[in-house]
């Protein structure tokens, strides 16, 4: 088992939304936010996923 990969790819237990980082904003959809399906590195909920 790859513990690092398991840690990063855990399923979240609550809804988490993120916006686009500065410099990567879509010209077509500048105000979009995204719902995460899996844990993201550095996310507060990642250790509990």
N, CA, C and O atoms as a GROMACS GRO file, in nm:
protein
  196
    1UNK      N    1   0.084  -0.117   0.000
    1UNK     CA    2   0.000   0.000   0.000
    1UNK      C    3   0.090   0.124   0.000
    1UNK      O    4   0.185   0.133   0.078
    2UNK      N    5   0.059   0.218  -0.086
    2UNK     CA    6   0.132   0.344  -0.093
    2UNK      C    7   0.063   0.444  -0.001
    2UNK      O    8  -0.039   0.502  -0.037
    3UNK      N    9   0.118   0.464   0.117
    3UNK     CA   10   0.055   0.548   0.219
    3UNK      C   11   0.042   0.692   0.172
    3UNK      O   12  -0.060   0.757   0.198
    4UNK      N   13   0.142   0.745   0.103
    4UNK     CA   14   0.137   0.884   0.056
    4UNK      C   15   0.021   0.903  -0.041
    4UNK      O   16  -0.052   1.002  -0.032
    5UNK      N   17   0.002   0.811  -0.133
    5UNK     CA   18  -0.106   0.822  -0.230
    5UNK      C   19  -0.241   0.806  -0.163
    5UNK      O   20  -0.336   0.877  -0.196
    6UNK      N   21  -0.251   0.715  -0.069
    6UNK     CA   22  -0.376   0.697   0.005
    6UNK      C   23  -0.412   0.823   0.081
    6UNK      O   24  -0.529   0.863   0.084
    7UNK      N   25  -0.315   0.886   0.141
    7UNK     CA   26  -0.336   1.009   0.216
    7UNK      C   27  -0.391   1.119   0.126
    7UNK      O   28  -0.483   1.191   0.166
    8UNK      N   29  -0.337   1.133   0.007
    8UNK     CA   30  -0.379   1.240  -0.084
    8UNK      C   31  -0.509   1.210  -0.156
    8UNK      O   32  -0.579   1.303  -0.196
    9UNK      N   33  -0.543   1.084  -0.174
    9UNK     CA   34  -0.661   1.049  -0.252
    9UNK      C   35  -0.779   1.004  -0.168
    9UNK      O   36  -0.869   0.937  -0.219
   10UNK      N   37  -0.780   1.038  -0.041
   10UNK     CA   38  -0.890   1.000   0.047
   10UNK      C   39  -1.018   1.072   0.011
   10UNK      O   40  -1.016   1.184  -0.040
   11UNK      N   41  -1.130   1.007   0.038
   11UNK     CA   42  -1.261   1.066   0.011
   11UNK      C   43  -1.295   1.162   0.124
   11UNK      O   44  -1.278   1.129   0.241
   12UNK      N   45  -1.343   1.279   0.089
   12UNK     CA   46  -1.378   1.381   0.189
   12UNK      C   47  -1.510   1.348   0.255
   12UNK      O   48  -1.600   1.292   0.192
   13UNK      N   49  -1.522   1.381   0.382
   13UNK     CA   50  -1.644   1.354   0.458
   13UNK      C   51  -1.739   1.473   0.460
   13UNK      O   52  -1.851   1.461   0.511
   14UNK      N   53  -1.697   1.585   0.405
   14UNK     CA   54  -1.783   1.703   0.398
   14UNK      C   55  -1.757   1.774   0.265
   14UNK      O   56  -1.655   1.750   0.200
   15UNK      N   57  -1.849   1.859   0.225
   15UNK     CA   58  -1.834   1.930   0.099
   15UNK      C   59  -1.727   2.038   0.112
   15UNK      O   60  -1.726   2.115   0.208
   16UNK      N   61  -1.637   2.042   0.014
   16UNK     CA   62  -1.531   2.143   0.010
   16UNK      C   63  -1.530   2.204  -0.129
   16UNK      O   64  -1.532   2.132  -0.229
   17UNK      N   65  -1.528   2.337  -0.134
   17UNK     CA   66  -1.526   2.409  -0.260
   17UNK      C   67  -1.399   2.492  -0.268
   17UNK      O   68  -1.355   2.548  -0.168
   18UNK      N   69  -1.342   2.499  -0.387
   18UNK     CA   70  -1.222   2.580  -0.408
   18UNK      C   71  -1.241   2.668  -0.531
   18UNK      O   72  -1.314   2.633  -0.623
   19UNK      N   73  -1.175   2.782  -0.529
   19UNK     CA   74  -1.174   2.871  -0.645
   19UNK      C   75  -1.047   2.849  -0.725
   19UNK      O   76  -0.956   2.778  -0.681
   20UNK      N   77  -1.041   2.911  -0.841
   20UNK     CA   78  -0.921   2.900  -0.922
   20UNK      C   79  -0.810   2.987  -0.864
   20UNK      O   80  -0.838   3.098  -0.818
   21UNK      N   81  -0.687   2.939  -0.865
   21UNK     CA   82  -0.578   3.020  -0.814
   21UNK      C   83  -0.549   3.138  -0.906
   21UNK      O   84  -0.576   3.130  -1.026
   22UNK      N   85  -0.495   3.247  -0.854
   22UNK     CA   86  -0.460   3.362  -0.939
   22UNK      C   87  -0.366   3.318  -1.051
   22UNK      O   88  -0.273   3.241  -1.028
   23UNK      N   89  -0.390   3.367  -1.170
   23UNK     CA   90  -0.307   3.330  -1.284
   23UNK      C   91  -0.362   3.214  -1.363
   23UNK      O   92  -0.317   3.190  -1.475
   24UNK      N   93  -0.458   3.141  -1.309
   24UNK     CA   94  -0.518   3.027  -1.378
   24UNK      C   95  -0.667   3.048  -1.402
   24UNK      O   96  -0.738   2.953  -1.434
   25UNK      N   97  -0.714   3.169  -1.386
   25UNK     CA   98  -0.856   3.198  -1.400
   25UNK      C   99  -0.898   3.183  -1.545
   25UNK      O  100  -0.834   3.236  -1.636
   26UNK      N  101  -1.006   3.109  -1.566
   26UNK     CA  102  -1.061   3.088  -1.699
   26UNK      C  103  -1.126   3.216  -1.749
   26UNK      O  104  -1.205   3.277  -1.677
   27UNK      N  105  -1.094   3.257  -1.870
   27UNK     CA  106  -1.156   3.376  -1.928
   27UNK      C  107  -1.304   3.353  -1.956
   27UNK      O  108  -1.383   3.447  -1.952
   28UNK      N  109  -1.340   3.230  -1.985
   28UNK     CA  110  -1.479   3.196  -2.015
   28UNK      C  111  -1.564   3.188  -1.888
   28UNK      O  112  -1.681   3.226  -1.890
   29UNK      N  113  -1.506   3.138  -1.779
   29UNK     CA  114  -1.579   3.120  -1.653
   29UNK      C  115  -1.497   3.177  -1.536
   29UNK      O  116  -1.445   3.100  -1.455
   30UNK      N  117  -1.485   3.308  -1.524
   30UNK     CA  118  -1.397   3.366  -1.422
   30UNK      C  119  -1.446   3.350  -1.278
   30UNK      O  120  -1.367   3.359  -1.185
   31UNK      N  121  -1.575   3.327  -1.258
   31UNK     CA  122  -1.630   3.320  -1.123
   31UNK      C  123  -1.663   3.178  -1.078
   31UNK      O  124  -1.735   3.160  -0.980
   32UNK      N  125  -1.612   3.079  -1.148
   32UNK     CA  126  -1.642   2.940  -1.112
   32UNK      C  127  -1.572   2.899  -0.983
   32UNK      O  128  -1.461   2.943  -0.954
   33UNK      N  129  -1.639   2.816  -0.906
   33UNK     CA  130  -1.578   2.745  -0.794
   33UNK      C  131  -1.598   2.596  -0.820
   33UNK      O  132  -1.688   2.558  -0.895
   34UNK      N  133  -1.515   2.515  -0.761
   34UNK     CA  134  -1.518   2.372  -0.789
   34UNK      C  135  -1.538   2.293  -0.661
   34UNK      O  136  -1.477   2.322  -0.558
   35UNK      N  137  -1.623   2.192  -0.668
   35UNK     CA  138  -1.645   2.101  -0.555
   35UNK      C  139  -1.542   1.989  -0.566
   35UNK      O  140  -1.528   1.926  -0.670
   36UNK      N  141  -1.472   1.964  -0.458
   36UNK     CA  142  -1.371   1.858  -0.457
   36UNK      C  143  -1.436   1.723  -0.427
   36UNK      O  144  -1.523   1.713  -0.340
   37UNK      N  145  -1.394   1.621  -0.500
   37UNK     CA  146  -1.438   1.484  -0.474
   37UNK      C  147  -1.340   1.410  -0.383
   37UNK      O  148  -1.379   1.325  -0.304
   38UNK      N  149  -1.214   1.445  -0.396
   38UNK     CA  150  -1.107   1.378  -0.320
   38UNK      C  151  -1.025   1.484  -0.246
   38UNK      O  152  -1.032   1.602  -0.278
   39UNK      N  153  -0.949   1.440  -0.148
   39UNK     CA  154  -0.864   1.530  -0.070
   39UNK      C  155  -0.758   1.592  -0.160
   39UNK      O  156  -0.712   1.531  -0.257
   40UNK      N  157  -0.720   1.713  -0.128
   40UNK     CA  158  -0.620   1.788  -0.202
   40UNK      C  159  -0.504   1.816  -0.108
   40UNK      O  160  -0.525   1.847   0.009
   41UNK      N  161  -0.382   1.805  -0.157
   41UNK     CA  162  -0.264   1.826  -0.074
   41UNK      C  163  -0.271   1.963  -0.006
   41UNK      O  164  -0.297   2.063  -0.072
   42UNK      N  165  -0.248   1.967   0.123
   42UNK     CA  166  -0.250   2.091   0.198
   42UNK      C  167  -0.387   2.128   0.252
   42UNK      O  168  -0.400   2.227   0.324
   43UNK      N  169  -0.488   2.052   0.219
   43UNK     CA  170  -0.623   2.079   0.265
   43UNK      C  171  -0.637   2.040   0.411
   43UNK      O  172  -0.585   1.937   0.454
   44UNK      N  173  -0.706   2.121   0.488
   44UNK     CA  174  -0.722   2.096   0.631
   44UNK      C  175  -0.785   1.959   0.658
   44UNK      O  176  -0.750   1.893   0.756
   45UNK      N  177  -0.878   1.916   0.573
   45UNK     CA  178  -0.948   1.790   0.592
   45UNK      C  179  -0.870   1.670   0.541
   45UNK      O  180  -0.912   1.556   0.564
   46UNK      N  181  -0.759   1.689   0.473
   46UNK     CA  182  -0.685   1.578   0.412
   46UNK      C  183  -0.645   1.469   0.512
   46UNK      O  184  -0.659   1.351   0.479
   47UNK      N  185  -0.596   1.502   0.631
   47UNK     CA  186  -0.558   1.394   0.724
   47UNK      C  187  -0.675   1.309   0.771
   47UNK      O  188  -0.655   1.195   0.813
   48UNK      N  189  -0.796   1.362   0.764
   48UNK     CA  190  -0.913   1.288   0.812
   48UNK      C  191  -0.988   1.218   0.700
   48UNK      O  192  -1.084   1.146   0.728
   49UNK      N  193  -0.946   1.236   0.576
   49UNK     CA  194  -1.019   1.177   0.463
   49UNK      C  195  -1.002   1.027   0.460
   49UNK      O  196  -1.057   0.960   0.372
   0.00000   0.00000   0.00000
